[in-house]
Short mmCIF file of C-alpha atoms in Angstrom, two decimals:
data_model
loop_
_atom_site.label_atom_id
_atom_site.label_comp_id
_atom_site.label_asym_id
_atom_site.label_seq_id
_atom_site.Cartn_x
_atom_site.Cartn_y
_atom_site.Cartn_z
CA MET A 1 -14.00 9.10 -16.81
CA THR A 2 -16.61 6.46 -16.08
CA LEU A 3 -17.31 5.00 -12.65
CA PRO A 4 -15.75 1.62 -13.55
CA GLU A 5 -12.59 3.39 -14.75
CA ALA A 6 -12.41 5.42 -11.55
CA LEU A 7 -12.86 2.29 -9.45
CA PHE A 8 -10.13 0.53 -11.44
CA TYR A 9 -7.66 3.36 -10.74
CA LEU A 10 -8.74 3.44 -7.10
CA LEU A 11 -8.12 -0.30 -6.79
CA VAL A 12 -4.67 0.06 -8.34
CA ALA A 13 -3.84 2.85 -5.88
CA LEU A 14 -5.12 0.74 -2.99
CA GLN A 15 -2.94 -2.20 -4.07
CA ILE A 16 0.10 0.09 -4.06
CA ALA A 17 -0.85 1.51 -0.66
CA ASP A 18 -1.38 -1.96 0.78
CA GLY A 19 1.98 -3.13 -0.56
CA TYR A 20 3.77 -0.07 0.82
CA THR A 21 2.19 -0.24 4.26
CA THR A 22 2.75 -4.00 4.42
CA ILE A 23 6.45 -3.67 3.61
CA GLN A 24 6.88 -0.79 6.06
CA GLY A 25 5.22 -2.78 8.83
CA LEU A 26 7.29 -5.88 8.16
CA ARG A 27 10.52 -3.83 8.05
CA THR A 28 10.02 -2.87 11.68
CA GLY A 29 10.46 -6.49 12.68
CA LYS A 30 7.55 -6.11 15.09
CA ALA A 31 4.69 -6.71 12.64
CA ARG A 32 3.81 -9.97 10.91
CA GLU A 33 1.98 -10.90 7.74
CA VAL A 34 -1.42 -12.38 8.56
CA ASN A 35 -2.11 -13.77 5.09
CA PRO A 36 -0.70 -17.31 5.36
CA ILE A 37 -0.05 -17.65 1.63
CA LEU A 38 1.86 -14.37 1.46
CA ALA A 39 3.70 -15.19 4.70
CA LYS A 40 4.90 -18.48 3.19
CA LEU A 41 5.95 -16.74 -0.02
CA ILE A 42 7.87 -14.15 2.02
CA GLY A 43 9.72 -17.01 3.70
CA GLU A 44 10.55 -18.49 0.30
CA ILE A 45 11.63 -15.47 -1.74
CA GLY A 46 11.92 -12.56 0.68
CA ARG A 47 9.69 -9.76 1.90
CA ASP A 48 10.01 -7.17 -0.86
CA ARG A 49 9.97 -9.62 -3.76
CA ALA A 50 6.93 -11.43 -2.38
CA VAL A 51 4.88 -8.34 -1.60
CA VAL A 52 5.73 -6.50 -4.82
CA GLY A 53 5.19 -9.64 -6.90
CA VAL A 54 1.80 -10.34 -5.37
CA LYS A 55 0.75 -6.72 -5.83
CA LEU A 56 1.86 -6.75 -9.49
CA LEU A 57 -0.16 -9.92 -10.04
CA ALA A 58 -3.17 -8.31 -8.36
CA ILE A 59 -2.86 -5.22 -10.56
CA ALA A 60 -2.54 -7.41 -13.66
CA GLY A 61 -5.67 -9.28 -12.57
CA LEU A 62 -7.49 -5.97 -12.15
CA TRP A 63 -6.39 -4.88 -15.61
CA TYR A 64 -7.60 -8.03 -17.33
CA SER A 65 -10.91 -8.13 -15.47
CA ARG A 66 -11.63 -4.41 -15.47
CA THR A 67 -14.33 -4.49 -18.16
CA GLY A 68 -16.17 -7.59 -16.94
CA THR A 69 -16.28 -6.92 -13.22
CA PRO A 70 -19.54 -5.44 -11.90
CA VAL A 71 -19.31 -2.01 -10.29
CA TRP A 72 -20.66 -3.39 -7.00
CA ALA A 73 -17.84 -5.96 -6.87
CA MET A 74 -15.19 -3.32 -7.55
CA ALA A 75 -16.66 -1.10 -4.84
CA ALA A 76 -16.69 -4.03 -2.40
CA MET A 77 -13.03 -4.80 -3.18
CA ALA A 78 -12.15 -1.16 -2.61
CA ALA A 79 -13.93 -1.20 0.76
CA VAL A 80 -12.05 -4.33 1.81
CA TYR A 81 -8.70 -2.80 0.87
CA VAL A 82 -9.48 0.44 2.69
CA TYR A 83 -10.11 -1.70 5.79
CA VAL A 84 -6.86 -3.65 5.26
CA ILE A 85 -4.80 -0.51 4.77
CA ALA A 86 -6.36 1.11 7.84
CA GLY A 87 -5.29 -1.96 9.82
CA ASN A 88 -1.78 -1.71 8.41
CA VAL A 89 -1.58 1.95 9.39
CA ARG A 90 -2.86 1.12 12.87
CA VAL A 91 -0.12 -1.53 13.25
CA LEU A 92 2.53 0.92 11.99
CA ARG A 93 1.44 3.50 14.56
CA GLU A 94 1.61 0.91 17.34
CA VAL A 95 5.07 -0.40 16.45
CA ASN A 96 6.48 3.10 15.95
CA LYS A 97 5.47 4.39 19.40
#
């Protein structure tokens, strides 16, 4: 497996993890979505549909851009999503105390 392939699979896994932790946080009723576009979409079509739909679109975008995206950009996206997921986990720990 090449580095770009590994980063692609990592990014897909991170999208799934972000979607899962986002939905779990929102289900508590104590957390809120900070992305204003996603928050509006949640208000329009519902939490699960909005989050899963956005994540599927993101994964599709990753698929179609996987061969043309520089390795440094994929690594940067992965770092951003690790940070986002860590924040989601931190919120989940706080609301579940």
